[in-house]
Amino acid sequence: MLEERESKELAMNPFQKNESKETLFSPVSTEEVQPRPPSFPKKPSPKICGSNYPLSIAFIVVNEFCERFSYYGMKGRTIIYLSLVYVLGHVIKSMGALPILGGPVVHTVLSMIGLSLIALGTGGIKPCVAAFGGDQFEEKHAEERTRYFSVFYLSINAGSLISTFVTPMLRGDIQCFGKDCYALAFGVPGLLMVIALVVFAVGSKIYKKPPPEGNIVTQVVKCIWFAISNRFKNRSGDVPKREHWLDWAAEKYPKQLILDVKALTRVLFLYIPLPMFWALLDQQGSRWTLQATRMNGNLGFFVLQPDQMQVLNPFLVLIFIPLFDLVIYRLVSKCGINFTSLRKMAVGMILACLAFAVAAAVEIKINEMAPLQPDSQEMFLQVLNLADDEVKVTVLGDKNNSLSAESIRPFQKMPHYSKLHLKTKSQNFHFQLKYQNLSVYTEHSVEEKKWYSLIIREDGKNISSMMVKDAENQTTSGMTAVRFVNTLHEEVNISLSTDTFLSVDEDYGVSAYRTVRRGEYPAVRCRTKDENFSLNLGLLDFGAAYLFVISNSTSQGPQAWKMEYIPANKMSIAWQLPQYALVTAGEVMFSVTGLEFSYSQAPSSMKSVLQAAWLLTVAVGNIIVLIVAQFSGLVQWAEFILFSCLLLVVCLIFSIMGYYYVPIKPKDIQGSADKQIPHIQGDMINLETKKTKL
C-alpha cells in the first residue's frame, strides 16, 4: 500500500523518480527576481493617416536613418542616454581631426576616445531601437510590424548610401587649414546624430514605453548558471529528473522568467549557424573590393573606382526591399506556398552561396586575362634600349637565355618582357652588349619571381647599362603605376597631383614608382633649375604601369615618351553586378526577415536581448573571415568556393533545425507559465512526507 501510494504521489510530480531526495533539500538562496509588471497601457497610440501603423514609428525610422548616416562615414530611456554618448563620441572624434589642437599624439588619443564612445553608443542603441519600434505595434497588427522591419532596414541602407557619397565630398572638396577637411567629414555625421536624438525625443510622449526591468542579461545568465550548478549538485540517479534542464532554476527564480529563458535559448540555438552568412556578406568591403581593383571601371558613360562598388549594395537594398515585400512575397503567397521566416532565411543563404560561386567564376576569368607571372627560379626582363641603334644582348654561359633589343627611338616601338631561368633563387647574370662596332660586358644580380628592366644608354661613343627592379605585374587598389626616366642634364621635379610629387635625377636617372588614380593627365607640371614646363601623359588606365622617358630631342621642348609595359585591366567591373545582386537579394531575405523573426519569437522581456544576440552573430561572422583568410592558404577563387561550400553546408544544417523548430508567440509562453513549471515547495513537502513515512 505504501508503495502504491508513493507511486501515485510521484505520478503527480512532474519530475521523474530517479533523483536524490537529499540534494533536493540542499540550501539555496531565497532571493527571487520580481515578476514583471503589466506590459503596456491599453490606450491606443495615434496612427499614421488612418492606417494601422503607429505614428511613433515615424520618429524611430527617422532616428535610424540619421544614426546610420552617422555610423557609416534603443529601449526608450536606454536609447536617449546612449545617443548622448554617441554624440559626445562624434564631437571628440571631430576635435581629434583639427590640426590646431596639439600634435599627432593628442589627435590619436582624441580619435581613440571618440571611436570608443561611438562604439559604446552604437552597441547600446542597435539592439534596443529595433525592438523598441516593434513594441509600438499591437499583436493584431503583426503584418504591419513585419513591414516596419523592412522600412527600418531600408532606412539603415538609405543612410549609409547617402553617407558614402556625401562624406568623401565633405572631406576632399572642402579645404580646412590648407588640407582635406576631416573635421567637417566627422562633424556632419555628429550633427546628424544630434538631429536623430532630437527627432527621437520629440516623439517621446506618444511612445509605448515598457517599464524598466533591470539588467535582463544578468538575470538570464544567473538563471542559466543556477540551473546548471543545481543540476550538477543533484546529479545522483535517485533524484527525480525534470522535464527541461532550466527547470532546475525553479527553486530560486520565478516561473515566468524560466519560461522566457527557455524561449530565448530555443532561438539562440537556432542562431548557431547564422554567423557563416555574415562571413560571406561582409566580404563585399574587403575581398570583393580587392577583386574590383583588378578590373576596369570604365563603363563608357561613367567611371567607377573599385571602392565605389560598395555603394551598389545599399542602393540595391533600397530597390529590393519594396520589390520583395510588394511583389515577390505576394506572388509566392498566391501560389499557395507557405514561405515562413525560416524558409526565407534559408533561401537567402542559398543566394549568398550562388553569389560567391559567381565571384569565383569572375576571379578565374580575371586570372586568365592577366599577364603571366614568373614562377620559382624564373624572372622577367625587358631591355629598354635608349641608344640610337640596335643593341644585341647575349646572356653569357647560358644557352637557354637569349635576348635582342631594337632601339626604341624615336619611341615608336614597345619593349617587351622575356622570361629568364635562374639556377638558384638569386643569381648574377653576365651580359654581352653589341652596339655597332662596340662589345661591352656587364654583370647584374637578379632574384626569382621579380620583374626587371635593363636600361641601355649611350655614353659618348660608348654604351652602358643599369638594372632596375620593376613593380610586380600588379598595381594595388585599381591605381595606375608610373615611373620616369630622365634623359635631360638637369634634375626634374614632377607634380602628379596635389599630394603626389617626385624628383628624377639628371642624366638617365630613374624615378621610384608612384601610384595615381585612373584618368587623363594632359598637363602635368614639371620644373627644372632653369625652366618650368608641362608633360602630356595622356590616359592612365586602371591597373596599368607606365614608363615615361623625358627627352629633349624635339624642337617643342621636353616631352614624355609613354610606354605601357604592364597592360591595363581588361575585364569590366560591370561583371561584378550579378554577384552583388545575388548577395543583396540574399541579404534582404535573410537580414530583414531575421530582424522580424528575432522580435516575434522573443518573450516581451527578452526582445532587446535577442536583438543583441542577432547582432552578435555579425561579429562572429567577421571573426570567421579572419580565421579562414589566415589559415586557408588558398588562392582567391578557391577561397570564394570554400566559403560558398561552407555556407551551403550550414544552410542544410539550418534547414534541418528550422524544420523541427515550432514558432511560438509570447502570449503562449505567458499563458502556460503555471502549467509547465510546478511549485517546488509542494514537491518538497510531498517528498518530505514520504521520507517521514518511510
XYZ file of C-alpha atoms in Angstrom:
694
model
C 0.000 0.000 0.000
C 2.815 2.319 0.851
C 4.481 1.658 -2.468
C 1.194 2.191 -4.308
C 0.531 5.476 -2.521
C 4.110 6.579 -3.183
C 3.698 5.751 -6.844
C 0.567 7.883 -7.070
C 2.278 10.788 -5.357
C 5.209 10.577 -7.729
C 2.860 10.429 -10.690
C 1.519 13.805 -9.645
C 5.114 15.104 -9.565
C 6.346 16.216 -12.987
C 9.893 15.272 -12.025
C 10.738 11.630 -12.630
C 11.717 9.257 -9.891
C 15.465 8.846 -10.211
C 16.914 11.925 -8.484
C 18.342 12.393 -4.987
C 15.921 13.447 -2.261
C 18.675 14.787 -0.037
C 20.335 17.129 -2.517
C 16.919 18.494 -3.449
C 16.734 19.996 0.016
C 20.246 21.496 -0.094
C 20.028 25.114 0.984
C 19.674 27.687 -1.799
C 19.253 31.423 -1.816
C 15.693 32.595 -1.377
C 16.325 35.757 -3.394
C 13.974 35.950 -6.347
C 13.733 38.227 -9.341
C 10.474 40.101 -9.092
C 7.860 39.346 -11.736
C 7.460 41.897 -14.487
C 4.712 44.470 -14.156
C 1.940 44.501 -16.766
C 3.246 45.211 -20.232
C 1.696 48.231 -21.953
C -1.127 50.675 -21.333
C -4.372 49.849 -23.064
C -4.722 53.336 -24.569
C -4.247 53.004 -28.371
C -1.477 55.083 -29.887
C -2.198 57.527 -32.759
C -1.911 56.087 -36.273
C -0.338 57.341 -39.496
C -3.011 58.720 -41.857
C -5.685 56.333 -40.581
C -3.583 53.192 -41.199
C -2.586 50.532 -38.678
C 0.945 51.956 -38.419
C 1.577 53.768 -35.101
C 2.682 57.378 -35.536
C 5.566 56.720 -33.150
C 7.444 54.555 -35.676
C 7.949 57.593 -37.941
C 10.199 59.135 -35.303
C 12.048 55.840 -34.818
C 12.708 55.366 -38.552
C 13.976 58.957 -38.958
C 16.228 58.409 -35.940
C 17.644 55.239 -37.529
C 18.219 56.975 -40.873
C 20.265 59.738 -39.257
C 22.096 57.302 -36.973
C 23.120 55.142 -39.944
C 24.370 58.225 -41.814
C 26.428 58.911 -38.715
C 27.657 55.346 -38.358
C 28.763 54.776 -41.972
C 31.009 57.828 -42.892
C 17.335 51.647 -28.123
C 14.533 50.870 -25.422
C 13.163 54.429 -24.645
C 15.494 55.547 -21.830
C 18.460 53.497 -22.947
C 18.260 54.976 -26.452
C 18.301 58.578 -25.214
C 21.257 58.115 -22.884
C 23.406 56.139 -25.289
C 22.573 58.568 -28.101
C 24.160 61.267 -25.914
C 27.248 59.058 -25.606
C 27.167 58.623 -29.391
C 27.018 62.398 -29.970
C 29.837 63.006 -27.484
C 31.960 60.461 -29.360
C 31.402 62.338 -32.634
C 32.316 65.664 -31.038
C 35.582 64.275 -29.636
C 36.393 62.500 -32.928
C 35.875 65.764 -34.836
C 38.113 67.606 -32.379
C 40.777 64.969 -32.996
C 40.764 65.939 -36.684
C 41.535 69.625 -36.029
C 45.223 70.359 -36.793
C 45.276 73.284 -34.338
C 44.630 71.000 -31.356
C 48.031 69.609 -30.413
C 50.180 67.163 -32.318
C 49.818 63.583 -33.552
C 49.684 62.129 -30.028
C 46.776 64.365 -28.998
C 44.956 63.625 -32.260
C 45.426 59.882 -31.777
C 44.190 59.976 -28.160
C 41.127 62.059 -29.056
C 40.345 59.822 -32.024
C 40.575 56.652 -29.937
C 38.358 58.126 -27.198
C 35.838 59.318 -29.777
C 35.734 55.980 -31.584
C 35.357 54.126 -28.282
C 32.366 56.278 -27.302
C 30.831 55.819 -30.760
C 31.283 52.052 -30.448
C 29.689 52.111 -26.990
C 26.800 54.205 -28.257
C 26.027 52.142 -31.338
C 26.471 48.889 -29.405
C 23.867 50.015 -26.878
C 21.450 51.571 -29.346
C 21.282 48.952 -32.079
C 19.698 46.066 -30.131
C 17.225 48.428 -28.465
C 15.951 50.576 -31.314
C 14.653 47.734 -33.497
C 12.874 46.092 -30.557
C 11.510 49.428 -29.377
C 9.963 50.016 -32.785
C 8.369 46.569 -32.718
C 6.922 47.337 -29.270
C 4.796 50.112 -30.791
C 2.592 47.556 -32.594
C -0.214 45.523 -31.087
C -0.229 41.764 -31.674
C -3.195 42.034 -34.048
C -1.047 44.195 -36.353
C 1.668 41.588 -36.896
C 1.675 42.135 -40.683
C 2.266 45.870 -40.280
C 5.026 45.109 -37.793
C 6.733 42.917 -40.400
C 6.585 45.809 -42.863
C 8.056 48.086 -40.209
C 11.197 45.942 -40.010
C 11.530 46.247 -43.799
C 11.243 50.045 -43.603
C 13.660 50.033 -40.661
C 16.270 48.113 -42.682
C 15.608 50.348 -45.687
C 16.367 53.441 -43.588
C 19.664 51.853 -42.479
C 20.793 51.466 -46.072
C 19.468 54.851 -47.169
C 21.606 56.495 -44.504
C 24.700 54.503 -45.436
C 24.189 55.113 -49.175
C 23.943 58.897 -48.840
C 26.818 58.960 -46.358
C 29.053 57.010 -48.746
C 28.572 59.717 -51.368
C 28.475 62.832 -49.199
C 31.222 62.195 -46.629
C 34.104 61.924 -49.166
C 32.886 65.162 -50.766
C 32.921 66.932 -47.418
C 36.454 65.678 -46.822
C 38.023 66.242 -50.255
C 36.094 69.077 -51.922
C 36.352 71.450 -48.951
C 39.703 72.599 -47.576
C 40.289 73.182 -43.859
C 43.591 74.620 -42.650
C 45.015 74.059 -46.140
C 44.249 70.312 -46.144
C 41.362 67.906 -46.640
C 38.606 68.767 -44.159
C 38.426 65.663 -41.996
C 36.947 67.704 -39.146
C 33.923 68.535 -41.306
C 33.663 64.931 -42.556
C 33.427 63.749 -38.935
C 31.406 66.723 -37.721
C 28.459 66.439 -40.127
C 27.664 62.836 -39.079
C 27.827 64.088 -35.488
C 25.299 66.800 -36.359
C 23.055 64.180 -37.954
C 23.234 62.204 -34.720
C 22.111 65.290 -32.806
C 19.157 65.602 -35.201
C 18.390 61.922 -34.656
C 18.364 62.467 -30.902
C 16.079 65.500 -31.189
C 13.652 63.718 -33.534
C 13.532 60.727 -31.243
C 12.923 62.901 -28.180
C 10.095 64.847 -29.901
C 8.034 61.682 -30.220
C 8.628 60.676 -26.605
C 5.083 61.360 -25.401
C 3.408 59.031 -27.886
C 5.710 56.024 -27.456
C 4.594 52.850 -25.809
C 7.225 52.509 -23.114
C 7.649 49.201 -21.330
C 8.664 49.840 -17.722
C 12.357 49.268 -16.886
C 13.049 45.660 -15.937
C 16.601 45.851 -14.627
C 19.509 44.091 -16.239
C 17.836 41.298 -18.183
C 21.128 39.885 -19.441
C 22.368 39.477 -15.868
C 19.135 37.759 -14.847
C 19.372 35.382 -17.809
C 22.992 34.482 -17.088
C 22.322 33.961 -13.385
C 19.260 31.825 -14.099
C 21.157 29.615 -16.548
C 24.143 29.313 -14.222
C 21.967 28.383 -11.249
C 20.109 25.756 -13.288
C 23.384 24.169 -14.434
C 25.014 24.252 -11.000
C 21.885 22.952 -9.267
C 21.613 20.119 -11.764
C 25.267 19.270 -11.154
C 24.686 19.155 -7.402
C 21.691 16.865 -7.911
C 23.312 14.507 -10.382
C 22.529 11.395 -8.291
C 20.458 8.799 -10.089
C 17.935 8.783 -7.216
C 16.867 12.390 -7.759
C 13.758 12.747 -9.959
C 14.502 14.142 -13.414
C 12.848 17.301 -14.626
C 11.286 17.936 -17.979
C 13.762 20.662 -19.002
C 17.250 21.433 -17.732
C 16.209 25.028 -16.945
C 13.577 23.676 -14.543
C 16.456 23.237 -12.107
C 16.338 27.009 -11.550
C 12.800 26.826 -10.168
C 13.976 26.834 -6.532
C 15.269 30.387 -6.932
C 13.760 32.106 -9.967
C 10.158 32.925 -10.965
C 8.307 30.612 -13.302
C 7.794 33.298 -15.934
C 11.493 34.160 -16.092
C 12.363 30.482 -16.561
C 9.849 30.157 -19.386
C 11.229 33.304 -21.010
C 14.768 31.953 -20.804
C 13.575 28.660 -22.330
C 12.127 30.539 -25.285
C 15.330 32.563 -25.551
C 17.612 29.511 -25.598
C 15.482 27.828 -28.274
C 16.071 30.766 -30.618
C 19.734 31.146 -29.620
C 20.290 27.518 -30.555
C 18.824 28.333 -33.969
C 21.291 31.219 -34.275
C 24.379 28.981 -34.084
C 24.731 28.522 -37.896
C 23.963 32.160 -38.752
C 27.457 33.748 -38.471
C 28.555 31.971 -41.651
C 26.126 34.080 -43.683
C 27.655 37.288 -42.319
C 31.121 35.901 -43.039
C 30.186 35.983 -46.724
C 28.143 39.185 -46.737
C 30.803 41.350 -45.116
C 33.433 40.418 -47.707
C 31.876 42.968 -50.054
C 34.054 45.604 -48.415
C 37.235 43.525 -48.454
C 37.671 40.569 -50.832
C 35.243 41.840 -53.452
C 36.803 45.306 -53.397
C 40.223 43.737 -53.914
C 38.768 41.841 -56.849
C 37.456 45.119 -58.268
C 40.984 46.590 -58.187
C 41.934 44.071 -60.881
C 39.037 45.107 -63.127
C 38.382 48.053 -65.424
C 35.946 50.594 -64.014
C 35.350 52.449 -67.282
C 31.674 51.883 -68.103
C 31.698 54.276 -71.039
C 29.191 56.736 -69.616
C 30.696 56.643 -66.130
C 33.961 55.652 -64.454
C 33.737 53.679 -61.197
C 36.601 53.433 -58.734
C 36.965 49.972 -57.122
C 35.875 51.084 -53.648
C 32.767 52.754 -55.101
C 31.297 49.350 -55.982
C 30.363 49.013 -52.312
C 27.695 51.664 -52.902
C 25.886 49.111 -55.050
C 24.816 47.084 -52.009
C 22.771 49.755 -50.153
C 21.458 51.022 -53.488
C 20.136 47.575 -54.401
C 18.713 47.129 -50.893
C 16.558 50.228 -51.459
C 15.229 48.615 -54.640
C 14.879 45.031 -53.432
C 13.039 45.654 -50.141
C 9.867 47.077 -51.759
C 10.257 44.624 -54.673
C 10.270 41.623 -52.352
C 7.611 42.936 -49.956
C 5.145 44.195 -52.553
C 5.733 41.802 -55.452
C 7.738 38.634 -54.890
C 6.410 37.587 -51.477
C 2.817 38.272 -52.573
C 3.250 36.202 -55.737
C 4.700 33.335 -53.701
C 1.764 33.564 -51.285
C -0.749 33.474 -54.153
C 0.901 30.301 -55.396
C -0.101 28.680 -52.115
C 3.476 28.358 -50.802
C 3.905 28.833 -47.073
C 7.022 30.999 -47.191
C 7.866 31.122 -43.479
C 10.555 33.297 -41.955
C 12.985 30.401 -41.607
C 12.447 29.390 -45.233
C 13.143 32.943 -46.375
C 16.379 32.939 -44.389
C 17.420 29.591 -45.881
C 16.775 30.887 -49.413
C 18.816 33.980 -48.528
C 21.731 31.703 -47.605
C 21.452 29.862 -50.923
C 21.530 33.160 -52.834
C 24.696 34.151 -50.962
C 26.233 30.779 -51.916
C 25.445 31.473 -55.570
C 26.903 34.981 -55.271
C 30.245 33.601 -54.139
C 30.191 30.954 -56.853
C 29.765 33.774 -59.389
C 32.562 35.742 -57.669
C 34.822 32.690 -58.046
C 33.994 32.446 -61.762
C 34.810 36.148 -62.221
C 38.095 35.688 -60.348
C 39.085 32.766 -62.577
C 38.346 34.843 -65.691
C 40.416 37.751 -64.339
C 43.348 35.383 -63.801
C 43.032 34.066 -67.340
C 43.163 37.585 -68.775
C 46.027 38.753 -66.558
C 49.638 38.577 -67.779
C 51.684 35.573 -66.767
C 53.636 35.699 -63.527
C 57.213 34.427 -63.071
C 57.415 31.120 -61.230
C 60.115 29.726 -58.970
C 63.619 30.174 -60.427
C 62.243 32.483 -63.094
C 62.401 36.226 -63.662
C 61.062 38.575 -66.312
C 63.421 41.002 -68.009
C 62.774 43.737 -70.540
C 65.564 45.580 -72.361
C 64.958 49.300 -72.609
C 67.318 50.462 -75.325
C 67.683 54.243 -75.265
C 70.624 54.217 -77.681
C 70.207 55.372 -81.276
C 70.777 51.981 -82.870
C 70.078 48.303 -82.283
C 71.810 46.533 -79.397
C 72.275 42.776 -79.327
C 72.119 41.365 -75.792
C 73.576 37.952 -75.016
C 73.389 36.123 -71.688
C 76.819 34.547 -71.354
C 77.208 30.950 -70.249
C 73.504 30.152 -70.645
C 72.239 28.746 -73.918
C 68.654 28.779 -72.648
C 68.540 32.554 -72.297
C 68.957 34.939 -75.233
C 67.699 38.477 -75.860
C 67.726 41.136 -78.530
C 66.742 44.778 -78.318
C 65.999 47.287 -81.019
C 66.330 50.929 -80.229
C 63.031 52.388 -79.038
C 63.998 55.726 -80.531
C 62.159 57.532 -81.971
C 59.922 55.959 -79.310
C 57.619 54.107 -81.631
C 58.423 50.534 -80.572
C 57.365 48.946 -77.295
C 59.825 46.829 -75.316
C 58.570 43.505 -74.069
C 59.400 41.163 -71.204
C 61.312 37.947 -71.740
C 61.428 35.058 -69.309
C 64.871 34.093 -67.978
C 65.584 30.954 -65.985
C 67.647 31.016 -62.802
C 69.632 28.156 -61.322
C 69.051 29.400 -57.783
C 66.761 31.867 -56.016
C 69.206 34.668 -56.799
C 71.873 34.768 -59.460
C 74.405 37.028 -61.190
C 73.858 37.297 -64.932
C 76.694 38.229 -67.302
C 75.575 40.144 -70.373
C 77.349 40.960 -73.612
C 76.109 44.121 -75.303
C 76.970 44.542 -79.003
C 76.364 48.026 -80.366
C 77.636 48.882 -83.834
C 81.371 48.064 -83.570
C 81.410 48.004 -79.774
C 81.198 44.993 -77.481
C 80.580 45.667 -73.778
C 80.416 43.147 -70.943
C 78.389 43.786 -67.819
C 77.148 41.872 -64.764
C 73.888 42.284 -62.839
C 72.312 40.464 -59.889
C 68.658 39.356 -60.039
C 66.170 37.392 -57.894
C 63.483 34.894 -58.761
C 59.836 35.906 -59.242
C 60.818 39.537 -59.941
C 60.485 41.955 -62.827
C 63.480 43.888 -64.118
C 64.358 46.459 -66.772
C 67.838 46.526 -68.315
C 68.245 50.150 -69.389
C 70.886 50.692 -72.094
C 72.076 54.204 -72.935
C 74.734 55.903 -74.994
C 77.617 57.455 -73.098
C 79.529 59.415 -75.678
C 80.953 56.811 -78.061
C 80.345 54.021 -75.565
C 77.254 52.374 -74.148
C 76.439 51.464 -70.569
C 73.618 49.659 -68.783
C 71.846 49.583 -65.439
C 69.421 47.063 -63.985
C 66.361 48.386 -62.154
C 63.715 46.366 -60.365
C 60.222 46.959 -61.697
C 56.969 46.837 -59.806
C 55.300 43.464 -59.796
C 52.904 42.939 -62.635
C 50.075 44.175 -60.466
C 49.037 47.514 -59.033
C 47.071 47.987 -55.836
C 43.605 49.461 -55.300
C 42.997 49.791 -59.027
C 45.549 52.580 -59.166
C 47.930 53.284 -62.045
C 51.711 52.984 -61.546
C 54.018 55.471 -63.256
C 57.790 55.744 -63.491
C 60.083 58.256 -65.210
C 63.496 58.069 -66.893
C 65.085 61.498 -67.190
C 67.490 61.867 -70.139
C 67.929 65.607 -69.515
C 71.064 67.052 -67.967
C 69.086 68.626 -65.108
C 67.057 67.216 -62.246
C 63.310 67.283 -62.904
C 60.653 67.777 -60.198
C 57.259 66.395 -61.203
C 53.899 67.213 -59.612
C 51.437 64.438 -60.453
C 48.689 65.711 -58.145
C 48.206 67.988 -55.153
C 49.822 65.429 -52.863
C 51.978 63.287 -55.207
C 55.433 64.596 -56.073
C 58.668 63.007 -57.219
C 62.146 64.018 -58.321
C 64.150 62.400 -61.117
C 67.929 62.773 -61.213
C 69.634 64.119 -64.297
C 71.412 62.030 -66.959
C 69.228 58.934 -67.171
C 68.038 58.998 -63.610
C 65.211 56.535 -62.888
C 62.440 57.535 -60.505
C 60.655 55.405 -57.992
C 57.137 54.219 -58.747
C 54.190 56.396 -57.864
C 50.544 55.374 -57.959
C 47.879 57.754 -59.223
C 44.193 57.455 -59.896
C 42.927 56.482 -63.309
C 42.228 59.454 -65.544
C 43.506 61.914 -68.131
C 46.721 63.786 -67.328
C 47.102 66.314 -70.191
C 49.323 68.837 -68.389
C 51.488 67.521 -65.540
C 53.554 70.369 -64.089
C 57.352 69.874 -64.126
C 60.223 72.069 -63.066
C 63.976 72.119 -63.551
C 66.508 74.563 -62.237
C 66.131 76.790 -65.287
C 62.582 76.321 -66.577
C 59.021 75.191 -65.941
C 57.168 73.010 -68.420
C 54.303 70.529 -68.604
C 54.080 66.958 -69.857
C 51.100 65.327 -71.532
C 50.834 61.836 -70.026
C 47.501 61.055 -71.702
C 45.113 58.471 -70.272
C 46.406 56.400 -67.364
C 44.126 53.375 -67.166
C 43.109 51.004 -64.366
C 45.844 48.669 -63.159
C 48.357 49.621 -65.843
C 52.028 50.505 -65.296
C 53.671 53.107 -67.487
C 57.242 54.171 -68.139
C 57.799 57.728 -69.341
C 61.107 58.757 -70.904
C 61.640 62.506 -70.567
C 63.563 63.665 -73.616
C 64.502 66.979 -75.186
C 65.076 65.665 -78.684
C 62.431 67.805 -80.384
C 62.081 71.491 -81.051
C 58.997 71.635 -78.837
C 60.958 71.332 -75.629
C 60.902 68.448 -73.119
C 58.386 65.700 -73.852
C 57.436 62.394 -72.211
C 57.506 59.267 -74.362
C 54.950 56.817 -72.993
C 55.332 53.045 -72.805
C 52.695 50.766 -71.249
C 54.742 47.776 -70.144
C 52.054 46.363 -67.825
C 48.683 46.347 -69.613
C 45.550 47.853 -68.102
C 42.875 45.691 -66.500
C 40.795 44.195 -69.284
C 37.734 42.750 -67.570
C 34.938 45.260 -66.960
C 33.903 45.918 -63.382
C 30.296 45.513 -64.562
C 30.816 41.734 -64.304
C 30.574 42.136 -60.535
C 26.957 43.250 -60.833
C 25.457 39.694 -60.772
C 27.258 38.724 -57.577
C 26.212 41.984 -55.878
C 22.605 41.468 -56.989
C 22.558 37.894 -55.668
C 24.151 38.667 -52.300
C 21.924 41.728 -51.785
C 18.797 39.701 -52.549
C 20.064 37.147 -50.044
C 20.664 39.908 -47.502
C 17.118 41.235 -47.874
C 15.629 37.769 -47.404
C 17.963 36.845 -44.551
C 18.603 40.010 -42.576
C 15.251 41.795 -42.773
C 13.416 38.554 -42.045
C 15.838 37.721 -39.231
C 15.186 41.048 -37.503
C 11.441 40.448 -37.512
C 11.848 36.788 -36.537
C 14.080 37.730 -33.597
C 11.438 40.121 -32.347
C 8.412 37.878 -32.879
C 9.978 34.836 -31.183
C 11.279 36.693 -28.146
C 9.319 36.998 -24.901
C 8.479 40.603 -24.070
C 11.294 40.787 -21.511
C 13.899 39.340 -23.898
C 13.367 41.301 -27.120
C 16.430 43.517 -26.789
C 18.493 40.554 -25.592
C 17.607 38.581 -28.713
C 18.283 41.581 -30.967
C 21.713 41.890 -29.340
C 22.340 38.182 -29.941
C 21.357 38.675 -33.594
C 23.938 41.444 -33.935
C 26.494 39.277 -32.150
C 26.259 36.749 -34.989
C 27.542 39.509 -37.299
C 30.655 39.950 -35.169
C 31.274 36.198 -35.070
C 30.961 36.100 -38.864
C 33.769 38.651 -39.206
C 35.958 36.550 -36.918
C 35.319 33.542 -39.178
C 36.597 35.526 -42.171
C 39.791 36.412 -40.310
C 40.407 32.798 -39.299
C 39.757 31.314 -42.747
C 41.783 34.006 -44.520
C 44.683 33.500 -42.108
C 44.954 29.738 -42.303
C 43.392 28.649 -45.597
C 46.415 29.447 -47.769
C 44.202 29.261 -50.865
C 44.206 31.404 -53.976
C 41.335 33.864 -54.076
C 38.957 31.953 -56.379
C 39.400 28.775 -54.313
C 38.691 30.721 -51.131
C 35.452 32.005 -52.648
C 34.453 28.413 -53.478
C 35.363 27.343 -49.926
C 33.111 29.998 -48.385
C 30.298 29.106 -50.775
C 30.517 25.413 -49.876
C 30.732 26.139 -46.145
C 27.583 28.266 -46.268
C 25.806 25.587 -48.308
C 26.566 23.011 -45.601
C 25.490 25.473 -42.900
C 22.283 26.173 -44.848
C 21.487 22.460 -44.873
C 22.049 22.255 -41.114
C 19.938 25.376 -40.545
C 17.136 23.984 -42.711
C 17.047 20.774 -40.659
C 16.997 22.776 -37.422
C 14.278 25.032 -38.805
C 12.185 22.028 -39.874
C 11.914 20.909 -36.244
C 11.507 24.404 -34.847
C 7.937 25.230 -33.791
C 7.282 29.003 -33.889
C 5.816 30.368 -30.687
C 4.096 33.510 -29.575
C 4.962 35.364 -26.370
C 1.354 35.113 -25.175
C 1.626 31.334 -25.420
C 4.624 31.421 -23.094
C 2.884 33.561 -20.514
C -0.309 31.586 -20.781
C 1.424 28.320 -19.926
C 3.500 29.624 -17.022
C 1.565 27.755 -14.346
C 1.285 24.552 -16.377
C 4.873 23.824 -17.257
C 6.761 24.501 -14.018
C 5.285 23.047 -10.841
C 5.595 24.720 -7.497
C 8.816 23.464 -5.993
C 7.675 23.948 -2.415
C 4.820 21.499 -2.947
C 7.210 18.929 -4.342
C 9.459 19.342 -1.344
C 6.525 18.750 1.055
C 5.465 15.604 -0.804
C 8.973 14.180 -0.766
C 9.477 15.112 2.881
C 6.167 13.435 3.805
C 7.199 10.224 2.062
C 10.584 10.343 3.726
C 8.905 10.635 7.153
C 6.515 7.719 6.472
C 9.344 5.546 5.284
